[in-house]
PDB file of C-alpha atoms and ligand atoms in Angstrom:
ATOM      1  CA  MET A   1     -25.139  17.505  12.041  1.00 83.00           C
ATOM      2  CA  ARG A   2     -25.397  15.506  15.176  1.00 93.00           C
ATOM      3  CA  VAL A   3     -22.301  13.601  16.229  1.00 97.00           C
ATOM      4  CA  HIS A   4     -22.392  10.677  18.654  1.00 97.00           C
ATOM      5  CA  HIS A   5     -19.344   9.167  20.299  1.00 98.00           C
ATOM      6  CA  LEU A   6     -19.093   5.378  20.411  1.00 98.00           C
ATOM      7  CA  ASN A   7     -16.355   3.377  22.066  1.00 98.00           C
ATOM      8  CA  CYS A   8     -16.450   0.216  19.991  1.00 98.00           C
ATOM      9  CA  VAL A   9     -14.704  -2.159  22.405  1.00 97.00           C
ATOM     10  CA  SER A  10     -12.020  -1.210  24.895  1.00 94.00           C
ATOM     11  CA  ALA A  11      -8.527  -2.629  24.969  1.00 93.00           C
ATOM     12  CA  CYS A  12      -6.979  -3.621  28.273  1.00 89.00           C
ATOM     13  CA  PRO A  13      -3.248  -4.063  27.632  1.00 87.00           C
ATOM     14  CA  LEU A  14      -0.992  -4.844  30.528  1.00 84.00           C
ATOM     15  CA  GLY A  15       1.041  -1.924  31.745  1.00 79.00           C
ATOM     16  CA  GLY A  16      -1.342   0.107  33.887  1.00 75.00           C
ATOM     17  CA  LEU A  17      -0.094   3.641  34.425  1.00 79.00           C
ATOM     18  CA  LEU A  18       2.901   3.099  32.159  1.00 79.00           C
ATOM     19  CA  MET A  19       0.471   2.571  29.333  1.00 78.00           C
ATOM     20  CA  ASP A  20      -2.503   4.875  29.814  1.00 79.00           C
ATOM     21  CA  GLY A  21      -1.104   7.326  32.354  1.00 82.00           C
ATOM     22  CA  GLY A  22      -3.948   6.512  34.734  1.00 79.00           C
ATOM     23  CA  ASN A  23      -6.615   7.555  32.245  1.00 74.00           C
ATOM     24  CA  GLY A  24      -8.821   4.560  32.852  1.00 63.00           C
ATOM     25  CA  LYS A  25      -8.487   4.660  36.608  1.00 61.00           C
ATOM     26  CA  ALA A  26     -11.284   7.109  37.325  1.00 49.00           C
ATOM     27  CA  SER A  27     -13.740   4.846  35.595  1.00 49.00           C
ATOM     28  CA  MET A  28     -12.369   1.599  36.905  1.00 52.00           C
ATOM     29  CA  GLY A  29     -12.281   2.742  40.500  1.00 49.00           C
ATOM     30  CA  ASN A  30      -8.731   1.758  41.320  1.00 50.00           C
ATOM     31  CA  ALA A  31      -5.307   1.261  39.924  1.00 54.00           C
ATOM     32  CA  SER A  32      -4.888  -1.888  37.933  1.00 67.00           C
ATOM     33  CA  LEU A  33      -2.280  -3.804  36.008  1.00 79.00           C
ATOM     34  CA  SER A  34      -4.485  -3.354  32.977  1.00 84.00           C
ATOM     35  CA  ALA A  35      -4.569  -0.083  31.145  1.00 89.00           C
ATOM     36  CA  ARG A  36      -7.714   1.071  29.424  1.00 92.00           C
ATOM     37  CA  LEU A  37      -7.811   2.276  25.855  1.00 94.00           C
ATOM     38  CA  THR A  38     -10.881   3.153  23.813  1.00 97.00           C
ATOM     39  CA  CYS A  39     -11.705   2.587  20.143  1.00 98.00           C
ATOM     40  CA  HIS A  40     -13.265   5.987  19.612  1.00 98.00           C
ATOM     41  CA  CYS A  41     -15.679   5.968  16.663  1.00 98.00           C
ATOM     42  CA  LEU A  42     -18.183   8.595  15.559  1.00 98.00           C
ATOM     43  CA  LEU A  43     -21.731   8.182  14.353  1.00 98.00           C
ATOM     44  CA  VAL A  44     -22.836  11.209  12.367  1.00 97.00           C
ATOM     45  CA  GLU A  45     -26.436  11.973  11.465  1.00 95.00           C
ATOM     46  CA  THR A  46     -26.391  13.642   8.051  1.00 92.00           C
ATOM     47  CA  GLU A  47     -28.938  14.440   5.366  1.00 86.00           C
ATOM     48  CA  ALA A  48     -27.532  11.508   3.380  1.00 81.00           C
ATOM     49  CA  GLY A  49     -28.037   8.987   6.154  1.00 91.00           C
ATOM     50  CA  LEU A  50     -25.879   7.818   8.993  1.00 96.00           C
ATOM     51  CA  VAL A  51     -22.127   8.005   8.560  1.00 97.00           C
ATOM     52  CA  LEU A  52     -19.921   5.868  10.762  1.00 98.00           C
ATOM     53  CA  VAL A  53     -16.363   7.060  11.245  1.00 98.00           C
ATOM     54  CA  ASP A  54     -14.170   4.028  12.026  1.00 98.00           C
ATOM     55  CA  THR A  55     -15.778   0.810  13.191  1.00 98.00           C
ATOM     56  CA  GLY A  56     -13.716  -0.631  16.048  1.00 98.00           C
ATOM     57  CA  TYR A  57     -14.207  -4.355  16.592  1.00 98.00           C
ATOM     58  CA  GLY A  58     -17.319  -6.040  15.188  1.00 98.00           C
ATOM     59  CA  THR A  59     -19.654  -8.845  16.176  1.00 98.00           C
ATOM     60  CA  ARG A  60     -17.653 -11.400  14.210  1.00 98.00           C
ATOM     61  CA  ASP A  61     -14.527 -10.475  16.173  1.00 98.00           C
ATOM     62  CA  VAL A  62     -16.495 -11.061  19.360  1.00 98.00           C
ATOM     63  CA  ALA A  63     -17.795 -14.421  18.105  1.00 98.00           C
ATOM     64  CA  ASP A  64     -14.499 -15.726  16.753  1.00 98.00           C
ATOM     65  CA  PRO A  65     -11.554 -13.712  18.041  1.00 98.00           C
ATOM     66  CA  ARG A  66      -8.949 -16.380  17.256  1.00 97.00           C
ATOM     67  CA  GLY A  67     -10.162 -16.847  13.713  1.00 98.00           C
ATOM     68  CA  ARG A  68     -10.266 -13.132  13.017  1.00 98.00           C
ATOM     69  CA  LEU A  69      -7.455 -11.562  15.012  1.00 98.00           C
ATOM     70  CA  SER A  70      -3.813 -12.478  15.439  1.00 97.00           C
ATOM     71  CA  ALA A  71      -2.740 -14.267  18.601  1.00 97.00           C
ATOM     72  CA  PHE A  72       0.006 -11.669  18.995  1.00 95.00           C
ATOM     73  CA  PHE A  73      -2.329  -8.679  19.139  1.00 96.00           C
ATOM     74  CA  LEU A  74      -4.968 -10.519  21.142  1.00 96.00           C
ATOM     75  CA  ALA A  75      -2.322 -11.072  23.807  1.00 94.00           C
ATOM     76  CA  LEU A  76      -0.833  -7.589  23.517  1.00 93.00           C
ATOM     77  CA  VAL A  77      -3.890  -5.315  23.473  1.00 93.00           C
ATOM     78  CA  ARG A  78      -6.331  -7.698  25.159  1.00 95.00           C
ATOM     79  CA  PRO A  79      -9.615  -6.361  23.748  1.00 95.00           C
ATOM     80  CA  GLU A  80     -12.589  -6.638  26.067  1.00 96.00           C
ATOM     81  CA  LEU A  81     -14.832  -8.295  23.508  1.00 97.00           C
ATOM     82  CA  ARG A  82     -18.313  -7.400  24.745  1.00 97.00           C
ATOM     83  CA  GLU A  83     -20.849  -7.606  21.962  1.00 98.00           C
ATOM     84  CA  GLU A  84     -22.915  -4.720  23.345  1.00 97.00           C
ATOM     85  CA  MET A  85     -19.940  -2.429  22.710  1.00 98.00           C
ATOM     86  CA  THR A  86     -19.748  -3.123  18.952  1.00 98.00           C
ATOM     87  CA  ALA A  87     -20.924  -0.309  16.691  1.00 98.00           C
ATOM     88  CA  ILE A  88     -23.891  -2.218  15.325  1.00 98.00           C
ATOM     89  CA  ARG A  89     -25.247  -3.090  18.755  1.00 97.00           C
ATOM     90  CA  GLN A  90     -24.839   0.470  20.023  1.00 97.00           C
ATOM     91  CA  ILE A  91     -26.518   1.850  16.894  1.00 97.00           C
ATOM     92  CA  GLU A  92     -29.418  -0.559  17.381  1.00 96.00           C
ATOM     93  CA  GLY A  93     -29.571   0.492  21.013  1.00 96.00           C
ATOM     94  CA  MET A  94     -30.103   4.071  19.869  1.00 95.00           C
ATOM     95  CA  GLY A  95     -33.140   2.956  17.896  1.00 94.00           C
ATOM     96  CA  PHE A  96     -31.587   3.155  14.436  1.00 96.00           C
ATOM     97  CA  ASP A  97     -31.712   0.526  11.751  1.00 96.00           C
ATOM     98  CA  PRO A  98     -28.080  -0.453  11.035  1.00 97.00           C
ATOM     99  CA  ARG A  99     -28.923  -0.410   7.320  1.00 96.00           C
ATOM    100  CA  ASP A 100     -29.269   3.351   7.647  1.00 96.00           C
ATOM    101  CA  VAL A 101     -25.485   3.476   7.971  1.00 97.00           C
ATOM    102  CA  ARG A 102     -24.880   4.447   4.351  1.00 95.00           C
ATOM    103  CA  HIS A 103     -21.227   5.401   4.604  1.00 96.00           C
ATOM    104  CA  ILE A 104     -18.233   4.374   6.641  1.00 97.00           C
ATOM    105  CA  VAL A 105     -15.152   6.571   6.652  1.00 97.00           C
ATOM    106  CA  LEU A 106     -12.061   4.703   7.805  1.00 97.00           C
ATOM    107  CA  SER A 107      -8.911   6.193   9.274  1.00 98.00           C
ATOM    108  CA  HIS A 108      -6.980   3.041   8.418  1.00 98.00           C
ATOM    109  CA  LEU A 109      -7.358  -0.716   8.181  1.00 98.00           C
ATOM    110  CA  ASP A 110      -5.791  -1.919  11.430  1.00 98.00           C
ATOM    111  CA  PHE A 111      -7.735  -4.763  13.042  1.00 98.00           C
ATOM    112  CA  ASP A 112      -9.088  -2.546  15.825  1.00 98.00           C
ATOM    113  CA  HIS A 113     -10.565   0.002  13.398  1.00 98.00           C
ATOM    114  CA  ALA A 114     -11.876  -2.192  10.589  1.00 98.00           C
ATOM    115  CA  GLY A 115     -13.391  -5.094  12.539  1.00 98.00           C
ATOM    116  CA  GLY A 116     -16.907  -3.694  12.364  1.00 98.00           C
ATOM    117  CA  LEU A 117     -16.997  -3.329   8.565  1.00 98.00           C
ATOM    118  CA  ASP A 118     -18.608  -6.740   8.110  1.00 98.00           C
ATOM    119  CA  ASP A 119     -21.593  -5.679  10.224  1.00 98.00           C
ATOM    120  CA  PHE A 120     -22.559  -3.065   7.602  1.00 98.00           C
ATOM    121  CA  PRO A 121     -22.444  -4.928   4.293  1.00 97.00           C
ATOM    122  CA  GLU A 122     -24.409  -2.274   2.399  1.00 96.00           C
ATOM    123  CA  ALA A 123     -22.372   0.764   3.416  1.00 97.00           C
ATOM    124  CA  ARG A 124     -19.896   2.447   1.103  1.00 96.00           C
ATOM    125  CA  VAL A 125     -16.490   2.500   2.703  1.00 97.00           C
ATOM    126  CA  HIS A 126     -14.149   5.449   2.141  1.00 95.00           C
ATOM    127  CA  LEU A 127     -10.411   5.196   2.729  1.00 96.00           C
ATOM    128  CA  LEU A 128      -7.090   6.254   1.245  1.00 95.00           C
ATOM    129  CA  ALA A 129      -5.812   4.210  -1.692  1.00 95.00           C
ATOM    130  CA  ASP A 130      -2.397   3.847  -0.066  1.00 96.00           C
ATOM    131  CA  GLU A 131      -4.013   2.227   2.950  1.00 97.00           C
ATOM    132  CA  ARG A 132      -5.892  -0.311   0.893  1.00 98.00           C
ATOM    133  CA  ASP A 133      -2.828  -1.123  -1.180  1.00 98.00           C
ATOM    134  CA  SER A 134      -0.505  -1.403   1.780  1.00 97.00           C
ATOM    135  CA  ALA A 135      -2.928  -3.567   3.752  1.00 98.00           C
ATOM    136  CA  MET A 136      -3.566  -5.871   0.824  1.00 98.00           C
ATOM    137  CA  ALA A 137       0.146  -6.237   0.066  1.00 98.00           C
ATOM    138  CA  GLN A 138       0.618  -8.022   3.423  1.00 98.00           C
ATOM    139  CA  ALA A 139       4.308  -7.248   3.012  1.00 97.00           C
ATOM    140  CA  THR A 140       5.681  -8.003   6.465  1.00 97.00           C
ATOM    141  CA  ALA A 141       4.928 -10.400   9.294  1.00 97.00           C
ATOM    142  CA  LEU A 142       3.620  -7.493  11.346  1.00 97.00           C
ATOM    143  CA  ASP A 143       1.378  -6.411   8.468  1.00 98.00           C
ATOM    144  CA  ARG A 144      -0.138  -9.863   8.331  1.00 98.00           C
ATOM    145  CA  MET A 145      -0.966  -9.601  12.022  1.00 98.00           C
ATOM    146  CA  ARG A 146      -2.327  -6.040  11.990  1.00 98.00           C
ATOM    147  CA  TYR A 147      -4.172  -6.186   8.650  1.00 98.00           C
ATOM    148  CA  ARG A 148      -6.752  -8.969   8.689  1.00 98.00           C
ATOM    149  CA  PRO A 149      -8.362  -9.850   5.346  1.00 98.00           C
ATOM    150  CA  GLN A 150     -10.866 -11.874   7.394  1.00 98.00           C
ATOM    151  CA  GLN A 151     -12.440  -8.495   8.236  1.00 98.00           C
ATOM    152  CA  TRP A 152     -12.823  -7.293   4.643  1.00 98.00           C
ATOM    153  CA  SER A 153     -15.915  -8.968   3.222  1.00 98.00           C
ATOM    154  CA  THR A 154     -17.096  -5.511   2.094  1.00 97.00           C
ATOM    155  CA  ARG A 155     -14.124  -4.947  -0.223  1.00 97.00           C
ATOM    156  CA  HIS A 156     -16.397  -4.489  -3.237  1.00 96.00           C
ATOM    157  CA  ASN A 157     -17.900  -1.408  -1.554  1.00 95.00           C
ATOM    158  CA  TRP A 158     -14.623   0.398  -0.950  1.00 97.00           C
ATOM    159  CA  GLU A 159     -14.044   3.845  -2.459  1.00 94.00           C
ATOM    160  CA  VAL A 160     -10.439   4.915  -2.406  1.00 94.00           C
ATOM    161  CA  TYR A 161      -8.867   8.352  -2.603  1.00 91.00           C
ATOM    162  CA  VAL A 162      -5.400   9.348  -3.700  1.00 87.00           C
ATOM    163  CA  GLU A 163      -3.487  11.632  -1.398  1.00 78.00           C
ATOM    164  CA  GLY A 164      -2.182  14.821  -2.908  1.00 68.00           C
ATOM    165  CA  GLN A 165      -5.069  16.021  -5.040  1.00 65.00           C
ATOM    166  CA  GLY A 166      -7.269  17.648  -2.450  1.00 71.00           C
ATOM    167  CA  GLU A 167      -8.401  20.975  -1.171  1.00 77.00           C
ATOM    168  CA  PRO A 168      -6.929  22.928   1.734  1.00 86.00           C
ATOM    169  CA  TRP A 169      -8.318  22.384   5.215  1.00 90.00           C
ATOM    170  CA  PHE A 170      -6.709  24.537   7.930  1.00 92.00           C
ATOM    171  CA  GLY A 171      -3.343  24.327   6.239  1.00 88.00           C
ATOM    172  CA  PHE A 172      -3.509  20.593   5.644  1.00 88.00           C
ATOM    173  CA  ALA A 173      -3.063  20.239   1.924  1.00 71.00           C
ATOM    174  CA  CYS A 174      -5.357  17.383   1.213  1.00 63.00           C
ATOM    175  CA  ALA A 175      -8.876  16.921   2.329  1.00 64.00           C
ATOM    176  CA  ARG A 176     -11.940  16.696   0.176  1.00 71.00           C
ATOM    177  CA  GLU A 177     -15.494  15.737  -0.211  1.00 69.00           C
ATOM    178  CA  LEU A 178     -16.177  12.039  -0.258  1.00 82.00           C
ATOM    179  CA  ALA A 179     -18.331  10.427  -2.914  1.00 78.00           C
ATOM    180  CA  GLY A 180     -21.954  10.597  -1.825  1.00 80.00           C
ATOM    181  CA  VAL A 181     -21.142  12.445   1.399  1.00 84.00           C
ATOM    182  CA  ARG A 182     -21.514  16.198   1.744  1.00 79.00           C
ATOM    183  CA  GLY A 183     -18.427  18.292   2.364  1.00 78.00           C
ATOM    184  CA  ASP A 184     -19.117  18.375   6.076  1.00 89.00           C
ATOM    185  CA  ILE A 185     -17.038  15.228   6.479  1.00 92.00           C
ATOM    186  CA  VAL A 186     -13.530  15.241   5.042  1.00 91.00           C
ATOM    187  CA  MET A 187     -10.481  13.014   5.190  1.00 93.00           C
ATOM    188  CA  VAL A 188      -7.246  14.601   6.298  1.00 94.00           C
ATOM    189  CA  PRO A 189      -4.252  12.426   5.452  1.00 94.00           C
ATOM    190  CA  LEU A 190      -2.080  11.960   8.548  1.00 96.00           C
ATOM    191  CA  VAL A 191       0.383   9.388   7.343  1.00 96.00           C
ATOM    192  CA  GLY A 192       2.928   7.713   9.599  1.00 98.00           C
ATOM    193  CA  HIS A 193       1.203   5.160  11.810  1.00 98.00           C
ATOM    194  CA  THR A 194       0.319   3.475   8.525  1.00 98.00           C
ATOM    195  CA  LEU A 195       1.062   4.506   4.950  1.00 97.00           C
ATOM    196  CA  GLY A 196      -2.515   5.513   4.215  1.00 96.00           C
ATOM    197  CA  HIS A 197      -3.606   6.730   7.618  1.00 97.00           C
ATOM    198  CA  ALA A 198      -6.062   9.640   7.704  1.00 96.00           C
ATOM    199  CA  GLY A 199      -7.865  11.743  10.239  1.00 96.00           C
ATOM    200  CA  ILE A 200     -11.538  12.400   9.644  1.00 96.00           C
ATOM    201  CA  ALA A 201     -12.973  15.862  10.238  1.00 95.00           C
ATOM    202  CA  VAL A 202     -16.670  16.414  10.868  1.00 95.00           C
ATOM    203  CA  ARG A 203     -18.263  19.846  10.856  1.00 93.00           C
ATOM    204  CA  ARG A 204     -20.322  20.488  13.976  1.00 94.00           C
ATOM    205  CA  GLU A 205     -22.499  23.487  14.722  1.00 91.00           C
ATOM    206  CA  ASP A 206     -19.720  25.659  16.122  1.00 93.00           C
ATOM    207  CA  ASP A 207     -16.522  23.949  15.124  1.00 96.00           C
ATOM    208  CA  TRP A 208     -14.887  20.990  13.406  1.00 96.00           C
ATOM    209  CA  LEU A 209     -14.235  17.758  15.234  1.00 97.00           C
ATOM    210  CA  LEU A 210     -11.114  16.006  13.958  1.00 97.00           C
ATOM    211  CA  LEU A 211     -10.815  12.341  14.839  1.00 98.00           C
ATOM    212  CA  ALA A 212      -7.068  12.007  14.373  1.00 98.00           C
ATOM    213  CA  ALA A 213      -7.350   8.260  15.071  1.00 98.00           C
ATOM    214  CA  ASP A 214      -3.872   6.794  15.604  1.00 98.00           C
ATOM    215  CA  ALA A 215      -1.896   9.872  14.583  1.00 98.00           C
ATOM    216  CA  TYR A 216      -1.255  10.111  18.321  1.00 98.00           C
ATOM    217  CA  PHE A 217      -2.334   7.971  21.285  1.00 97.00           C
ATOM    218  CA  TYR A 218      -2.241  10.099  24.417  1.00 96.00           C
ATOM    219  CA  HIS A 219      -3.822  13.492  25.071  1.00 96.00           C
ATOM    220  CA  GLY A 220      -0.521  14.821  26.456  1.00 96.00           C
ATOM    221  CA  GLU A 221       1.003  14.512  23.005  1.00 97.00           C
ATOM    222  CA  MET A 222      -1.136  17.446  21.874  1.00 97.00           C
ATOM    223  CA  ASP A 223       0.148  19.766  24.606  1.00 96.00           C
ATOM    224  CA  PRO A 224       1.680  22.559  22.528  1.00 93.00           C
ATOM    225  CA  ASP A 225       4.200  23.550  25.187  1.00 94.00           C
ATOM    226  CA  ARG A 226       5.199  20.215  26.716  1.00 96.00           C
ATOM    227  CA  PRO A 227       4.164  17.325  24.515  1.00 97.00           C
ATOM    228  CA  ARG A 228       4.480  14.026  26.358  1.00 95.00           C
ATOM    229  CA  CYS A 229       3.440  10.420  26.057  1.00 95.00           C
ATOM    230  CA  THR A 230       3.413   7.458  28.426  1.00 93.00           C
ATOM    231  CA  PRO A 231       6.310   5.009  27.941  1.00 92.00           C
ATOM    232  CA  GLY A 232       3.960   2.176  27.027  1.00 92.00           C
ATOM    233  CA  LEU A 233       2.103   4.096  24.353  1.00 94.00           C
ATOM    234  CA  ALA A 234       5.342   5.563  23.004  1.00 95.00           C
ATOM    235  CA  MET A 235       6.648   2.022  22.582  1.00 94.00           C
ATOM    236  CA  TYR A 236       3.441   0.819  20.984  1.00 95.00           C
ATOM    237  CA  GLN A 237       3.494   3.688  18.489  1.00 97.00           C
ATOM    238  CA  THR A 238       7.090   2.910  17.597  1.00 96.00           C
ATOM    239  CA  LEU A 239       6.237  -0.753  17.085  1.00 95.00           C
ATOM    240  CA  MET A 240       3.340   0.095  14.793  1.00 97.00           C
ATOM    241  CA  GLU A 241       4.722   3.050  12.821  1.00 98.00           C
ATOM    242  CA  LYS A 242       5.259   2.712   9.085  1.00 98.00           C
ATOM    243  CA  ASP A 243       6.981   6.078   8.598  1.00 98.00           C
ATOM    244  CA  ARG A 244       8.448   7.689  11.703  1.00 98.00           C
ATOM    245  CA  LYS A 245       9.381  11.003  10.089  1.00 98.00           C
ATOM    246  CA  ALA A 246       5.904  11.471   8.684  1.00 98.00           C
ATOM    247  CA  ARG A 247       4.303  10.430  11.974  1.00 98.00           C
ATOM    248  CA  LYS A 248       6.345  12.930  14.001  1.00 98.00           C
ATOM    249  CA  ARG A 249       5.799  15.676  11.452  1.00 97.00           C
ATOM    250  CA  ASN A 250       2.058  15.132  11.483  1.00 97.00           C
ATOM    251  CA  GLN A 251       1.990  15.215  15.284  1.00 98.00           C
ATOM    252  CA  ARG A 252       3.751  18.596  15.118  1.00 97.00           C
ATOM    253  CA  ARG A 253       1.232  19.798  12.557  1.00 97.00           C
ATOM    254  CA  LEU A 254      -1.655  18.678  14.766  1.00 98.00           C
ATOM    255  CA  ARG A 255      -0.201  20.537  17.758  1.00 98.00           C
ATOM    256  CA  GLU A 256       0.170  23.603  15.574  1.00 97.00           C
ATOM    257  CA  LEU A 257      -3.418  23.197  14.372  1.00 97.00           C
ATOM    258  CA  GLY A 258      -4.596  23.075  17.970  1.00 97.00           C
ATOM    259  CA  ARG A 259      -2.554  26.123  18.897  1.00 96.00           C
ATOM    260  CA  ALA A 260      -3.600  28.253  15.934  1.00 96.00           C
ATOM    261  CA  HIS A 261      -7.199  27.086  15.528  1.00 96.00           C
ATOM    262  CA  GLY A 262      -8.153  25.620  18.877  1.00 95.00           C
ATOM    263  CA  SER A 263     -11.486  27.425  18.912  1.00 96.00           C
ATOM    264  CA  GLU A 264     -12.378  26.161  15.442  1.00 97.00           C
ATOM    265  CA  VAL A 265     -11.146  22.579  15.619  1.00 97.00           C
ATOM    266  CA  THR A 266     -11.413  20.009  18.417  1.00 98.00           C
ATOM    267  CA  ILE A 267      -8.826  17.256  18.010  1.00 98.00           C
ATOM    268  CA  VAL A 268      -9.188  13.778  19.488  1.00 98.00           C
ATOM    269  CA  CYS A 269      -7.446  10.472  18.928  1.00 98.00           C
ATOM    270  CA  ALA A 270      -8.879   6.959  18.896  1.00 98.00           C
ATOM    271  CA  HIS A 271      -7.513   5.372  22.032  1.00 97.00           C
ATOM    272  CA  ASP A 272      -7.468   7.961  24.825  1.00 97.00           C
ATOM    273  CA  VAL A 273     -10.098   7.313  27.523  1.00 96.00           C
ATOM    274  CA  LEU A 274      -9.884  10.832  28.932  1.00 96.00           C
ATOM    275  CA  GLU A 275     -10.595  12.448  25.578  1.00 97.00           C
ATOM    276  CA  PHE A 276     -13.412  10.009  24.915  1.00 97.00           C
ATOM    277  CA  GLU A 277     -15.189  10.532  28.223  1.00 96.00           C
ATOM    278  CA  ARG A 278     -14.825  14.303  27.994  1.00 96.00           C
ATOM    279  CA  LEU A 279     -16.508  14.389  24.588  1.00 97.00           C
ATOM    280  CA  ALA A 280     -19.011  11.577  25.047  1.00 97.00           C
ATOM    281  CA  GLY A 281     -20.121  12.739  28.470  1.00 95.00           C
ATOM    282  CA  ARG A 282     -20.315   9.184  29.785  1.00 95.00           C
ATOM    283  CA  ARG A 283     -18.073   6.391  30.928  1.00 95.00           C
ATOM    284  CA  HIS A 284     -16.115   4.715  28.191  1.00 95.00           C
ATOM    285  CA  ASP A 285     -17.289   1.215  29.152  1.00 94.00           C
ATOM    286  CA  VAL A 286     -21.003   2.014  28.835  1.00 95.00           C
ATOM    287  CA  PRO A 287     -22.710   1.588  25.465  1.00 96.00           C
ATOM    288  CA  ILE A 288     -24.371   4.741  24.204  1.00 94.00           C
ATOM    289  CA  GLY A 289     -27.742   3.065  23.768  1.00 72.00           C
ATOM    290  CA  ALA A 290     -27.893   2.207  27.448  1.00 67.00           C
ATOM    291  CA  GLU A 291     -28.268   5.870  28.296  1.00 59.00           C
ATOM    292  CA  GLU A 292     -29.513   7.630  25.196  1.00 53.00           C
ATOM    293  CA  GLY A 293     -31.457   4.951  23.372  1.00 47.00           C
ATOM    294  CA  ARG A 294     -34.423   5.276  25.670  1.00 45.00           C
ATOM    295  CA  GLU A 295     -34.823   8.945  24.839  1.00 47.00           C
ATOM    296  CA  PRO A 296     -36.531  10.015  21.622  1.00 41.00           C
ATOM    297  CA  SER A 297     -33.975  11.050  19.033  1.00 45.00           C
ATOM    298  CA  GLY A 298     -33.694  14.780  18.351  1.00 40.00           C
ATOM    299  CA  ARG A 299     -34.666  14.009  14.797  1.00 44.00           C
ATOM    300  CA  GLN A 300     -37.238  11.478  13.782  1.00 40.00           C
ATOM    301  CA  TYR A 301     -35.212   8.888  11.889  1.00 46.00           C
ATOM    302  CA  ALA A 302     -36.364   6.097  14.072  1.00 40.00           C
ATOM    303  CA  SER A 303     -38.392   5.430  17.126  1.00 33.00           C
ATOM    304  CA  ALA A 304     -36.314   4.223  20.007  1.00 34.00           C
ATOM    305  CA  GLY A 305     -36.117   0.487  20.172  1.00 36.00           C
ATOM    306  CA  ALA A 306     -38.203  -0.056  17.064  1.00 35.00           C
ATOM    307  CA  ARG A 307     -37.251  -2.887  14.748  1.00 34.00           C
ATOM    308  CA  THR A 308     -38.547  -1.038  11.732  1.00 33.00           C
ATOM    309  CA  PRO A 309     -37.632   2.596  12.083  1.00 34.00           C
ATOM    310  CA  VAL A 310     -40.082   5.311  11.236  1.00 32.00           C
ATOM    311  CA  GLY A 311     -38.918   7.631   8.484  1.00 32.00           C
ATOM    312  CA  SER A 312     -35.626   5.873   7.981  1.00 35.00           C
ATOM    313  CA  TRP A 313     -33.085   7.081   5.456  1.00 34.00           C
ATOM    314  CA  ARG A 314     -34.201   4.273   3.209  1.00 33.00           C
ATOM    315  CA  GLY A 315     -37.777   5.522   3.367  1.00 30.00           C
ATOM    316  CA  MET A 316     -36.668   9.058   2.600  1.00 30.00           C
ATOM    317  CA  GLY A 317     -35.328   8.028  -0.774  1.00 30.00           C
ATOM    318  CA  GLY A 318     -31.853   9.106   0.176  1.00 31.00           C
ATOM    319  CA  THR A 319     -30.015   6.639  -2.011  1.00 33.00           C
ATOM    320  CA  ALA A 320     -26.912   8.340  -3.274  1.00 34.00           C
ATOM    321  CA  ALA A 321     -25.893   8.043  -6.873  1.00 35.00           C
ATOM    322  CA  SER A 322     -22.769   5.994  -7.416  1.00 35.00           C
ATOM    323  CA  PRO A 323     -20.046   8.206  -8.829  1.00 34.00           C
ATOM    324  CA  PRO A 324     -16.922   6.605 -10.244  1.00 32.00           C
ATOM    325  CA  GLU A 325     -13.897   5.997  -8.091  1.00 36.00           C
ATOM    326  CA  SER A 326     -12.740   9.332  -6.781  1.00 37.00           C
ATOM    327  CA  HIS A 327      -9.237  10.720  -6.698  1.00 35.00           C
ATOM    328  CA  TRP A 328      -7.817  13.667  -4.868  1.00 35.00           C
TER     329      TRP A 328
HETATM  330 ZN1   ZN T 401      -5.697   1.813  16.682  1.00 55.66          ZN
END
């Protein structure tokens, strides 16, 4: 399976080094009061069509930020709302038809991960049941600011999974195949940041890639010998955490996973520029299509830049059957 790395809109919170540890500096050319954080999403080419892992911000967030996002988080994380950085525009830039995105696997429903859902109204969306329930409950003032029902027009397409009934994956008790998606993409519950937060693991040729999303925020936190975080990101994680004990425990488990299985699993989080640029092989503020879309795809799903792709998933008759709601 081919995995592409998309940064679906950067955040530029105030705080500079105290926030991102200088991660964004190399790209930005100089030190700045603004930190740089990515919204690291994956686009996976599978036999069953394109699978998007997390969605970042979407075109509707770009068009109407105040109607879609809370004033509090707009001021705090300061997203750089460039439409060309949304998932749908980057996918188009690669020459794909966005309707070929058959599945979306979500780590959680925070505004900066779920904003792009509305751009893919036909995709089936996979997430943990606890995340859906907690987001819909809108229980606290903070929940109402982080979870934005304005972004959930695709609710009827959501498939939810119950934590605790899965299969083992590198010592993590619960991960399993998702309805309509082959077992090469699994959800790994990593609760703490939210109550239904999950990492998503994708099997690559030589290893697994685990997008741990917001289970941690800074690459230094995965250092097995001297885990460390910037003060700004430590504060942000504390502000946003739903279950501190679970969050800390899962960070320890991720460090242990990296130590014991580092050659078999590559772990990345959602918001670290350094991790993103290392894996993507390009600057975080450049859309993927700008560099790769002009080249013919390795596989012939679509001709670059074509409106109607040649041999699209649709044309290949790859419509998945609709199994009942899955539990694990
Ligand atoms: Zn996030």
